[in-house]
Short mmCIF file of C-alpha atoms in Angstrom, two decimals:
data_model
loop_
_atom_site.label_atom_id
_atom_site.label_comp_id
_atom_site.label_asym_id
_atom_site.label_seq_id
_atom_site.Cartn_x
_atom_site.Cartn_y
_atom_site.Cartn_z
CA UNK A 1 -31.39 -3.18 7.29
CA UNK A 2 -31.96 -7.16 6.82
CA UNK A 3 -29.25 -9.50 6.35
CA UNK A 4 -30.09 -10.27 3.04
CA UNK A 5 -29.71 -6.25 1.80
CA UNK A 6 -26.69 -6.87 -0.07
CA UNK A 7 -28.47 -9.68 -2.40
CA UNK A 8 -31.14 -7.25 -3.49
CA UNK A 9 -30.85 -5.84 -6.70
CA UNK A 10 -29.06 -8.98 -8.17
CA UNK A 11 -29.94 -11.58 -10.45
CA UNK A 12 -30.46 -14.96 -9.00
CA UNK A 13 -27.76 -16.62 -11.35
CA UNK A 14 -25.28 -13.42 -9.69
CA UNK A 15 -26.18 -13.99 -6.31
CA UNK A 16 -25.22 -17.87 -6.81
CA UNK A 17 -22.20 -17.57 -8.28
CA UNK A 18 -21.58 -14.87 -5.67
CA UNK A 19 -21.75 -17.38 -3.25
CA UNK A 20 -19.65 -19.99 -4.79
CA UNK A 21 -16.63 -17.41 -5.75
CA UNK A 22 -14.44 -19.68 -4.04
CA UNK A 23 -14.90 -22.52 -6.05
CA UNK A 24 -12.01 -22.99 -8.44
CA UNK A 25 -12.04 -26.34 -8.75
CA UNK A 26 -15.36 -26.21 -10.71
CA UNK A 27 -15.07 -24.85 -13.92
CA UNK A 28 -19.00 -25.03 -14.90
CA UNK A 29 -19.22 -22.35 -11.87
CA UNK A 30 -16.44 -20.30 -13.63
CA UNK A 31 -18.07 -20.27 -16.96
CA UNK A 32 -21.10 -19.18 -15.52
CA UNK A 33 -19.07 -16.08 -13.41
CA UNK A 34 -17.81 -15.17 -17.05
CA UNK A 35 -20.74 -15.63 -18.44
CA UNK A 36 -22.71 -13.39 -16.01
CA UNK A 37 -19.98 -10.89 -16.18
CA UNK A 38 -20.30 -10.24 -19.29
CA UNK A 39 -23.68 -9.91 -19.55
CA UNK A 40 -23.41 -7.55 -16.61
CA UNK A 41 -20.66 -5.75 -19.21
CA UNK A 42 -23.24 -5.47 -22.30
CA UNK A 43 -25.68 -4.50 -20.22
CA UNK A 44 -23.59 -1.35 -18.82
CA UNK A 45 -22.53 -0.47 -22.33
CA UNK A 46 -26.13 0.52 -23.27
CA UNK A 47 -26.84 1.76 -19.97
CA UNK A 48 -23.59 4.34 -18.44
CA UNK A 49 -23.20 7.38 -20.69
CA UNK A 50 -26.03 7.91 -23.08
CA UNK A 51 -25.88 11.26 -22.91
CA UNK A 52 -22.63 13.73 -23.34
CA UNK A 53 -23.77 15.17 -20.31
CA UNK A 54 -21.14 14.43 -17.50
CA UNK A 55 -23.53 14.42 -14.42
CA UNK A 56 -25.74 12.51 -16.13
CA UNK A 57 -22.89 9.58 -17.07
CA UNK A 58 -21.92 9.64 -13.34
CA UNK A 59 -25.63 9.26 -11.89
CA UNK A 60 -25.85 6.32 -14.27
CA UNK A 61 -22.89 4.66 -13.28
CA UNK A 62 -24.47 4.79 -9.35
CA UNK A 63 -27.71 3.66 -10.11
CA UNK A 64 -26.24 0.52 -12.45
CA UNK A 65 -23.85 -0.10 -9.63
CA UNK A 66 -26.94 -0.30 -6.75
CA UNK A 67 -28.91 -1.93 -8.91
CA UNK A 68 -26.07 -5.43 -9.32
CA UNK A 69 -23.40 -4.76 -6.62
CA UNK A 70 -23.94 -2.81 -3.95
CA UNK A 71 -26.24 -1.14 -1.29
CA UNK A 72 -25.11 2.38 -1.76
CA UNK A 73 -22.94 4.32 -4.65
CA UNK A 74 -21.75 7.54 -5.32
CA UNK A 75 -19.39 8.90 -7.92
CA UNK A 76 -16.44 11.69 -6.60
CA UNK A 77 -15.16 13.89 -9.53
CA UNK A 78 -11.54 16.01 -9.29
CA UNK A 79 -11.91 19.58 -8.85
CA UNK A 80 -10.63 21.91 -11.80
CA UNK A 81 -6.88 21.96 -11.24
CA UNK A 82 -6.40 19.97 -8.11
CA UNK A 83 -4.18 17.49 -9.65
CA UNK A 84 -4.65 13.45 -10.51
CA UNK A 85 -3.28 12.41 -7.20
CA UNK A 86 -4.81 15.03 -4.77
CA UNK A 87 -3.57 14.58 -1.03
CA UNK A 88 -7.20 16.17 0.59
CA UNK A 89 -11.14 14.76 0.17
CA UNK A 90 -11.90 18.22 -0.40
CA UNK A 91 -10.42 17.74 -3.63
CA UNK A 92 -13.20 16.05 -4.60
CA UNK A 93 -16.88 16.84 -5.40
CA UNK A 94 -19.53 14.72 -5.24
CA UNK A 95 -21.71 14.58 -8.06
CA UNK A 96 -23.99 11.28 -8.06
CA UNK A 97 -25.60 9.00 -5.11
CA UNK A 98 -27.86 6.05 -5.70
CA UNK A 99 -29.03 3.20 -3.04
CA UNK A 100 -29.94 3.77 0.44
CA UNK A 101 -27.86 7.33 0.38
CA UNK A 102 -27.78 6.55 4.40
CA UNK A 103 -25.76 4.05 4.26
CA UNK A 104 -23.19 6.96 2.45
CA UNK A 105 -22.74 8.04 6.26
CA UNK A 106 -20.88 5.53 6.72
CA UNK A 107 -17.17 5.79 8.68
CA UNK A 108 -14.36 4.30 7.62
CA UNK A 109 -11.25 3.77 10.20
CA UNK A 110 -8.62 5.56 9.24
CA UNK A 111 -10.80 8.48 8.40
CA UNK A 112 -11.67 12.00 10.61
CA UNK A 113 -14.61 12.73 12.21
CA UNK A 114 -16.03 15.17 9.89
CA UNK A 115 -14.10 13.39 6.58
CA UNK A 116 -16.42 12.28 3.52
CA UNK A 117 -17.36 8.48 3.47
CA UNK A 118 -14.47 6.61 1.87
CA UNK A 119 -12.38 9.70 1.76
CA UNK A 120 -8.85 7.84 2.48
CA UNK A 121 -9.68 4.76 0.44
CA UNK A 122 -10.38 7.18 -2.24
CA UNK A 123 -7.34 8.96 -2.41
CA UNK A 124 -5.76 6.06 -2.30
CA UNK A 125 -7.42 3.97 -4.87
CA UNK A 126 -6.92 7.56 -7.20
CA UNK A 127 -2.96 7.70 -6.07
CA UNK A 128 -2.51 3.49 -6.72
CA UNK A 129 -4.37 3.90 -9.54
CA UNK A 130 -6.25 0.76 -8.84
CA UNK A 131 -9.36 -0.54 -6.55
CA UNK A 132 -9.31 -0.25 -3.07
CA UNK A 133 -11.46 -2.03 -0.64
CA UNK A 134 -11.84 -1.20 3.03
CA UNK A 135 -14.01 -1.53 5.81
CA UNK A 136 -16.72 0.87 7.37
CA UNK A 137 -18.95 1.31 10.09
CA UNK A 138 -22.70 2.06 9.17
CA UNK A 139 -24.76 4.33 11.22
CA UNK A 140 -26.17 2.29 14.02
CA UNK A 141 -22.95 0.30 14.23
CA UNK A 142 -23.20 -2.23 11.76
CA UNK A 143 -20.15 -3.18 10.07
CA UNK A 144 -20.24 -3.14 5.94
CA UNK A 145 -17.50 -3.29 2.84
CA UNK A 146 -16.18 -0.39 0.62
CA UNK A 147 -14.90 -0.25 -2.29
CA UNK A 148 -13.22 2.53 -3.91
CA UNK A 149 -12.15 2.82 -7.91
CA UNK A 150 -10.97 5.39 -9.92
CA UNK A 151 -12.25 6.52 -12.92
CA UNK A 152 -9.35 6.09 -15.23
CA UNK A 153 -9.40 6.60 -19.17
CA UNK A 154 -5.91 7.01 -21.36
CA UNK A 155 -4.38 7.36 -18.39
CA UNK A 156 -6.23 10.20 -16.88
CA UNK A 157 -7.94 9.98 -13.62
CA UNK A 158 -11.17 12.20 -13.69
CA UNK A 159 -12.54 11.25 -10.45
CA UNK A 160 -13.32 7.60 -7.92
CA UNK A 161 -16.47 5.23 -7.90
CA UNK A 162 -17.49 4.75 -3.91
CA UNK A 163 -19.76 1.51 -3.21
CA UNK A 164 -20.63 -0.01 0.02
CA UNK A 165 -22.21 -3.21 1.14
CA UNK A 166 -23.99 -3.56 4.28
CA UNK A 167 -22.75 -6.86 6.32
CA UNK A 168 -19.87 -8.05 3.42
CA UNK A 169 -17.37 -7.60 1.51
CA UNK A 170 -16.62 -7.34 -2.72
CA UNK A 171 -15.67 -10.45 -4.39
CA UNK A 172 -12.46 -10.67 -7.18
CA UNK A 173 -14.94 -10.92 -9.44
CA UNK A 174 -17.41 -8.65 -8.32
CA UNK A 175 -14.26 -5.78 -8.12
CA UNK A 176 -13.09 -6.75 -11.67
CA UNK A 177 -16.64 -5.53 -12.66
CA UNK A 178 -16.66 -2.20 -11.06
CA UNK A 179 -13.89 -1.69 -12.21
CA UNK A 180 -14.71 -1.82 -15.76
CA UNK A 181 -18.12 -0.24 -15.31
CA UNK A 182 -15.85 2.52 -13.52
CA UNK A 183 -13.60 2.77 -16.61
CA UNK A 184 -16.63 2.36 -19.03
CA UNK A 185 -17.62 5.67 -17.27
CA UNK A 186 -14.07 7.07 -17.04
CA UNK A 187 -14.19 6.74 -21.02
CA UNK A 188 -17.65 8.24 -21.20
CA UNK A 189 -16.48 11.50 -19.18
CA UNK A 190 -13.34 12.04 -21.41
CA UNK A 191 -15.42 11.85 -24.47
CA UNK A 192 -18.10 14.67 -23.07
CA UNK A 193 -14.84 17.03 -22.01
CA UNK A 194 -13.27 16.85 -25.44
CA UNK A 195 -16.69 17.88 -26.93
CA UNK A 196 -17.06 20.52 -24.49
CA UNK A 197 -13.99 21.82 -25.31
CA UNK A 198 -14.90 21.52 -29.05
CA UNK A 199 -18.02 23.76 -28.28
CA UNK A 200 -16.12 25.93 -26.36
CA UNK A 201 -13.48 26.99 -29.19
CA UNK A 202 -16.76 27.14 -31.93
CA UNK A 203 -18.45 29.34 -28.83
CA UNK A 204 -15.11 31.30 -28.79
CA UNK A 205 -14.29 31.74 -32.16
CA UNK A 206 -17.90 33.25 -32.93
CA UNK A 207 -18.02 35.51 -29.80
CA UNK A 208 -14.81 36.98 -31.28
CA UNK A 209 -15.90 37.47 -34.33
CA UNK A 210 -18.90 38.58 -33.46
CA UNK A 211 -17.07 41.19 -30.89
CA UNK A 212 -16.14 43.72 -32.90
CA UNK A 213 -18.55 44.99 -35.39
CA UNK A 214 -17.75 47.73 -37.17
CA UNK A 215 -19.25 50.77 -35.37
CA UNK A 216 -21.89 52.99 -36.84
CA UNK A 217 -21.86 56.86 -37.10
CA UNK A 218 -22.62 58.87 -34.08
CA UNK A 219 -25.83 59.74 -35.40
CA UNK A 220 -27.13 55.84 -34.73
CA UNK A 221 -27.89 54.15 -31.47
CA UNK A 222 -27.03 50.57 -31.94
CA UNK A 223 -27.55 47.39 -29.32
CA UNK A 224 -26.94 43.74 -30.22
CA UNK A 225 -26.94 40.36 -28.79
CA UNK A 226 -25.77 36.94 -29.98
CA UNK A 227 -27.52 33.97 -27.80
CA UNK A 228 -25.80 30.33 -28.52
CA UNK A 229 -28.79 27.58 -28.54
CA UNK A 230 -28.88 24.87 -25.39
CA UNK A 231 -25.59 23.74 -24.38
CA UNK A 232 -25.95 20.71 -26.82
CA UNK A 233 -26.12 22.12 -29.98
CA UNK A 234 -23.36 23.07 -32.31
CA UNK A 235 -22.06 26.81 -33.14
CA UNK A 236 -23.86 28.03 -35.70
CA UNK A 237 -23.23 31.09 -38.19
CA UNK A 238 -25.45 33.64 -37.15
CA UNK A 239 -23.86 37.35 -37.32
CA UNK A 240 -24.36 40.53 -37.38
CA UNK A 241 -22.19 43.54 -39.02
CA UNK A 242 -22.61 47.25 -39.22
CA UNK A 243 -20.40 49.45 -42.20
CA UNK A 244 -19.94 53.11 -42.06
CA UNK A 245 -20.65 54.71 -45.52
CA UNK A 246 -20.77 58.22 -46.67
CA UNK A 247 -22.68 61.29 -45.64
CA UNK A 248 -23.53 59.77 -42.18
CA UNK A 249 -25.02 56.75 -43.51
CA UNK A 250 -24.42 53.38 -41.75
CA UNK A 251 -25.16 50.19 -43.42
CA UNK A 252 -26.60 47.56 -40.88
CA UNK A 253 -26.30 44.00 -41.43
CA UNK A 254 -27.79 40.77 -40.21
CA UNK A 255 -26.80 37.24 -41.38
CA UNK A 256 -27.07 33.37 -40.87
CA UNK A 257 -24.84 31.17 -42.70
CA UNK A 258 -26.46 27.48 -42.98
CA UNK A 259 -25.21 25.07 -40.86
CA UNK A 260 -23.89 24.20 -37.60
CA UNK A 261 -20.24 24.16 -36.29
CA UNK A 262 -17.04 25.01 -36.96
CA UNK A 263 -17.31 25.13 -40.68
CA UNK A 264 -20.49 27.78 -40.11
CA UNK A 265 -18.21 29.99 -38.61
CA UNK A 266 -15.60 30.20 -40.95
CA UNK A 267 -17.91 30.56 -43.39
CA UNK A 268 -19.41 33.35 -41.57
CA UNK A 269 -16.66 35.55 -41.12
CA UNK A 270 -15.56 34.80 -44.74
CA UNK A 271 -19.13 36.44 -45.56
CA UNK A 272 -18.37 39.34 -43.46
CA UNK A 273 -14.84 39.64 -44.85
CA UNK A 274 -16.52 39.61 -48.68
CA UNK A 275 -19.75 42.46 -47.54
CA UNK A 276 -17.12 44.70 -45.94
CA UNK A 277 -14.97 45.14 -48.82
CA UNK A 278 -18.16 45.17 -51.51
CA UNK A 279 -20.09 47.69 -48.87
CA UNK A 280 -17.18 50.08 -49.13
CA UNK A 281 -17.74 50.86 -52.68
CA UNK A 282 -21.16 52.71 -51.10
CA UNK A 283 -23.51 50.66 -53.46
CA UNK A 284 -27.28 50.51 -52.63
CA UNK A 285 -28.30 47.14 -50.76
CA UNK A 286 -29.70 45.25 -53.35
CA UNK A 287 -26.43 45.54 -55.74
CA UNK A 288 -24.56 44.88 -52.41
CA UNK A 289 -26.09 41.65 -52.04
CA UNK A 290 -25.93 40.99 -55.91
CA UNK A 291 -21.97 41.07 -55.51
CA UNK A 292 -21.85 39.35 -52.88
CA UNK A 293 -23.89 36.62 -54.42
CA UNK A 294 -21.44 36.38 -57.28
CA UNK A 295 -18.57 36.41 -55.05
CA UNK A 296 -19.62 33.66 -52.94
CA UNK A 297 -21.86 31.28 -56.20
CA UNK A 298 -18.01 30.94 -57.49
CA UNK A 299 -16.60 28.77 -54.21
CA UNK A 300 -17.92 25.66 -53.94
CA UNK A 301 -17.14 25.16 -50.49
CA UNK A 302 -18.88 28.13 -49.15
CA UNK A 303 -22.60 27.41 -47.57
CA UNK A 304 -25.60 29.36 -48.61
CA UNK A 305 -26.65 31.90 -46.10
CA UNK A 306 -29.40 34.31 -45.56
CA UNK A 307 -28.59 38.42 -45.51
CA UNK A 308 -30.67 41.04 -44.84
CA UNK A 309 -29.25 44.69 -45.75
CA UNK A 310 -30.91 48.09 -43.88
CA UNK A 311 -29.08 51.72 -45.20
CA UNK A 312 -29.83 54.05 -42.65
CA UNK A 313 -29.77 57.47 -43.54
CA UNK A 314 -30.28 59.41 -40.47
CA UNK A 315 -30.22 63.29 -42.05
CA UNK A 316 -33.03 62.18 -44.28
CA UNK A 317 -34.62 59.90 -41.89
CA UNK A 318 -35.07 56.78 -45.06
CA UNK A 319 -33.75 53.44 -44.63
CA UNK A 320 -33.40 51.16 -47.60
CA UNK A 321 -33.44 47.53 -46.90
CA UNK A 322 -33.06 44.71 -49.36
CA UNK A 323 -33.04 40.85 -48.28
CA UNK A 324 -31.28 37.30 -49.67
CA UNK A 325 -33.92 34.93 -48.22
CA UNK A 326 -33.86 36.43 -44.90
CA UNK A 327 -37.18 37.40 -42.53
CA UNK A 328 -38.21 40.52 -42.42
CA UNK A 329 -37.20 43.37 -39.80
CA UNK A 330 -39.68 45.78 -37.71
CA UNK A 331 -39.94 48.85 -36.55
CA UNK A 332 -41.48 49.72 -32.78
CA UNK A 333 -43.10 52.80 -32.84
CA UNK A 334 -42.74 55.64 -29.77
CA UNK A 335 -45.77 54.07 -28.51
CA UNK A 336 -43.76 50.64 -28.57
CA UNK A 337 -46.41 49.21 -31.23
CA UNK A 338 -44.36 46.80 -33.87
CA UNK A 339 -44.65 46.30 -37.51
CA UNK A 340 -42.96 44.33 -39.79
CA UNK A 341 -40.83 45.56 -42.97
CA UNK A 342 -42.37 44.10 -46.02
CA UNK A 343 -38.94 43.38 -47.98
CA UNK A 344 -38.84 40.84 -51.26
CA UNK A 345 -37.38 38.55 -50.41
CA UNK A 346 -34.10 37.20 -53.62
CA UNK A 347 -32.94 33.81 -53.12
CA UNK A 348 -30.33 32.89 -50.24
CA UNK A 349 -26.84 34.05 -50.99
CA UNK A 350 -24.37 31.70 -53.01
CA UNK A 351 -27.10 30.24 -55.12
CA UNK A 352 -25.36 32.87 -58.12
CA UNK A 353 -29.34 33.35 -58.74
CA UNK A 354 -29.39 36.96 -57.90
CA UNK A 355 -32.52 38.87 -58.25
CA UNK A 356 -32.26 41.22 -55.34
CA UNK A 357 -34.73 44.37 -54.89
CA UNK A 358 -34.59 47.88 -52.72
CA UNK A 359 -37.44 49.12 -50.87
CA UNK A 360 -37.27 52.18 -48.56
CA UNK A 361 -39.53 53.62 -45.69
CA UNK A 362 -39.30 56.84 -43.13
CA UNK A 363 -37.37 56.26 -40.27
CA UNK A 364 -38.20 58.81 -37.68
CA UNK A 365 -36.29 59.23 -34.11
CA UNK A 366 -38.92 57.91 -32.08
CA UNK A 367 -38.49 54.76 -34.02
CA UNK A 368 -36.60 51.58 -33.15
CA UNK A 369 -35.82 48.88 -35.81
CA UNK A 370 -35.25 45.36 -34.89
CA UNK A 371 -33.15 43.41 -37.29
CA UNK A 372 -32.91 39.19 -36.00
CA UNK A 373 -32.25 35.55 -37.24
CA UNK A 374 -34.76 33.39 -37.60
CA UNK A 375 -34.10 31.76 -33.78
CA UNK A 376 -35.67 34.49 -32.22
CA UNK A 377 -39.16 33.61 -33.32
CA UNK A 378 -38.99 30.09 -35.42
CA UNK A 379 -40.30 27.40 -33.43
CA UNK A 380 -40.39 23.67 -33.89
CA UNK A 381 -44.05 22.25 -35.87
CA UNK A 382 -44.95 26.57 -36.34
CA UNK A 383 -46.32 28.35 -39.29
CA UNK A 384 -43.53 31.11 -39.89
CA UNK A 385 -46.47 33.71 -40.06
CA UNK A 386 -47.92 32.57 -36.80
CA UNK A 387 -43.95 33.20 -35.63
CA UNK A 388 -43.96 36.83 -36.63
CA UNK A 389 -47.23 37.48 -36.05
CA UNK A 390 -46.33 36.63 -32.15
CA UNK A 391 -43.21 39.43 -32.70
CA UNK A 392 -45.35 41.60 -34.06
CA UNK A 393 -47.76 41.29 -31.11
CA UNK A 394 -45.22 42.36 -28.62
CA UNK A 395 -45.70 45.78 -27.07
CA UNK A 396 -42.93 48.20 -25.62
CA UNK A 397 -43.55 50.66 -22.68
CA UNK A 398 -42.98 54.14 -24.20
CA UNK A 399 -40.25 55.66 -24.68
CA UNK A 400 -38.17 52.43 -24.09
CA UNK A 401 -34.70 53.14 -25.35
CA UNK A 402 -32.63 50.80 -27.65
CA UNK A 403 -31.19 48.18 -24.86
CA UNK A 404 -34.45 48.09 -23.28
CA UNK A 405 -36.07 47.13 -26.89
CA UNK A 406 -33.92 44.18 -27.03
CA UNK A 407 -33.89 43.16 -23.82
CA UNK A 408 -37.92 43.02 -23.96
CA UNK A 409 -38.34 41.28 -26.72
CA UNK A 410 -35.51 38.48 -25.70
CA UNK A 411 -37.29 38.38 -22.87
CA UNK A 412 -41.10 38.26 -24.34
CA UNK A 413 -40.41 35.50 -27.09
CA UNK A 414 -37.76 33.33 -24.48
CA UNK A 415 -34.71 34.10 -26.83
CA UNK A 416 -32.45 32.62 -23.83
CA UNK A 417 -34.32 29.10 -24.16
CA UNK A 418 -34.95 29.03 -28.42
CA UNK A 419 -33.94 25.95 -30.42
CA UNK A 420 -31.11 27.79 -32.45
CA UNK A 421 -28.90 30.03 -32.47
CA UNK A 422 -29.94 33.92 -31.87
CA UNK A 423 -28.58 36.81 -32.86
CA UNK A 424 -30.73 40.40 -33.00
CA UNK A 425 -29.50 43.86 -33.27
CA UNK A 426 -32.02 46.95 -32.27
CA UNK A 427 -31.00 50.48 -33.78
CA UNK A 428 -32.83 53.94 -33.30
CA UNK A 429 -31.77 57.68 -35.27
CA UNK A 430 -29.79 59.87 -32.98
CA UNK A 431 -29.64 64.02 -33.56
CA UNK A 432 -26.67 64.70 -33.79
CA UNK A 433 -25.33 68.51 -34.81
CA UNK A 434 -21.87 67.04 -36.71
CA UNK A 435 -24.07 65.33 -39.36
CA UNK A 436 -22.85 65.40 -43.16
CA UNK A 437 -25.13 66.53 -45.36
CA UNK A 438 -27.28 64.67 -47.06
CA UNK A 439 -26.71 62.23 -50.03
CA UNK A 440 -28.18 64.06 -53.79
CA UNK A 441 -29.96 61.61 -55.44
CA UNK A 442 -32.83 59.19 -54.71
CA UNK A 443 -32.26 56.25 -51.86
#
């Protein structure tokens, strides 16, 4: 490595007043150190945590710091639950390198022979709370300077900034800025781990809700699946619901609330909460939906959502759907051929517009219907018809039972990677020899 390494990277006015650190009695040079300081600040402002990603935020924090103070950089985060002072390097885990990673090999003097680079200087800078600079011996025996700062942010300490510096040492000034940019960072990380643990209490909240649906009758095999979007995107109010009724009959249910976030999910359970009481008077879909409608178009507060309704009658093989602005189901045959369920569609739920109609079709054994929110097949600048069309194009070995349904189409239309929220529920006719009679009347 030349002599001149530890200037690359840096501007020419940096390097200069680099040089002339020393120089107190010349207050042009200091203006120009604050002066390039902070420009150095604004600069790291746009640059260290664009994202809420943590990894990423630490990877730009090397790279900025190779790229106007050092030769080599790497950022050291605490371990889940090894404390804010931790006494061992193993403690830490390194996420981020940038700069001639090589130089990262470095050893430091009071450190072991098979110790991380900088590992004492780190836990000490993380203990002290403050920057720590040290020496080090680069591979090939060429002396260079470390410096070690925490990441520190409302007076947490979520991990320690390594740099080195082949053939010198950091300047006041030059320390002063990593340790901002390391506190710009700290900052950064604290603000990703309180929206992760945001997401994680929507994620929890709708996985528990979502839990324990109400379970059919015997007579009905029943799978479901709820699939959260990319780990960036809000909660949202997709759900599902199943309602035992009379004579063996098992109302299925599949909903999506508007709406990301918390507020989706509360909203969502508050539409469960209103279908199971209204279901339990054993009304046919549509006037199920029409109540519901009524009960919902009178708060305000609530968000529109989308419901689609399937009565499954099992001893007369007929199910009766009806929909509020919802797609449409289908039905894989034993040959594990789809169709789609043409239900009219009303207008969403809690527009107090109403307008809700029942249609009905055989339901046979051999047949598995697929009930899903609109995740599973909408995609981003696609025709909705061209969506269900490439549903309805999916084929199913025969004789594939409920699980396998689900898992296969999941699989076939890349539910685990879709832009929102999925949830899907597959359900197939059992025989089963306790089965009330049927329901007198028409469906």
């Amino acid at each position: 490595m030349a002599g001149a390494a530890p200037e690359a990277g840096r501007s020419a006015l940096e390097v200069t007043l680099s040089n002339r650190e020393g120089s107190d009695a010349d207050p042009e040079a200091d203006h120009a150190r604050l002066l390039a300081r902070l420009h150095t600040m604004e600069e790291a402002a746009e640059q260290i945590g664009t994202t809420l990603d943590e990894q990423t935020t630490c990877a730009e924090l090397s790279r900025f710091m190779c790229r106007h103070l050092c030769d080599a950089a790497a950022v050291d985060l605490l371990i889940e639950g090894s404390g804010t002072r931790p006494r061992s390097p193993e403690a830490l885990r390194r996420v981020a390198t940038a700069g001639l990673v090589k130089v990262l090999e470095a050893r430091f003097p009071d450190e072991g022979p098979d110790g991380p680079a900088g590992g004492s200087a780190s836990l000490r800078a993380l203990d002290e709370g403050h920057p720590v600079t040290s020496a080090a011996t680069l591979p090939g025996g060429r002396s260079a300077g470390a410096l070690s700062v925490p990441l520190v942010a409302h007076d947490r300490r979520y991990g320690v900034l390594l740099a080195l510096r082949a053939g010198g040492s950091f300047t006041a000034h030059e320390t002063a800025t990593a340790q901002y940019l390391a506190r710009l960072a700290a900052v950064q990380l604290a603000q990703a781990r309180r929206y992760d643990a945001v997401q994680r209490t929507a994620m929890d909240l709708q996985r528990a809700l979502l839990a324990e649906p109400g379970r059919p009758h015997p007579n009905l095999e029943l799978a479901t699946r709820y699939l959260p979007s990319g780990g960036h995107a809000l909660v949202g109010g997709d759900w599902f619901e199943t309602v035992r009724l009379h004579y063996g009959r098992t109302l299925l249910v599949m909903g999506d609330v508007m709406g990301h976030g918390l507020d989706a999910a509360v909203d969502m359970n508050a539409y469960r909460s209103h279908l199971r009481y209204i279901a339990s008077t054993d009304l046919p879909p549509h006037r199920v939906l029409r109540q519901l409608d009524a009960a919902v178009a009178g708060d305000e507060s609530r968000r529109p959502a989308t419901c689609l309704l399937a009565r499954v009658d099992p001893a007369r093989g007929i199910a009766a759907f009806a929909s509020a602005g919802h797609l449409p189901p289908a039905v894989f045959s034993r040959e594990g051929v789809a169709g789609l369920v043409h239900v009219p569609v009303g207008p969403p739920l809690g527009t107090g517009a109403g307008g809700y109609e029942l249609v009905s079709r055989t339901l046979t054994p051999a047949d598995t219907l697929l009930m899903f929110t609109d995740g599973l097949v909408e995609r981003r600048g696609e025709d909705i018809d061209a969506s269900l069309a490439r549903l309805a194009g999916v084929r199913m070995p025969a004789g594939a039972g409920v699980t396998e349904v689900l898992d296969e189409v999941l699989l076939r239309l890349d539910g685990l990677h879709a832009e929102d929220d999925v949830a899907v529920l597959a359900a197939r006719l059992r025989h089963h020899p306790g089965a009330g009679p049927a329901e007198p009347g028409a469906v």
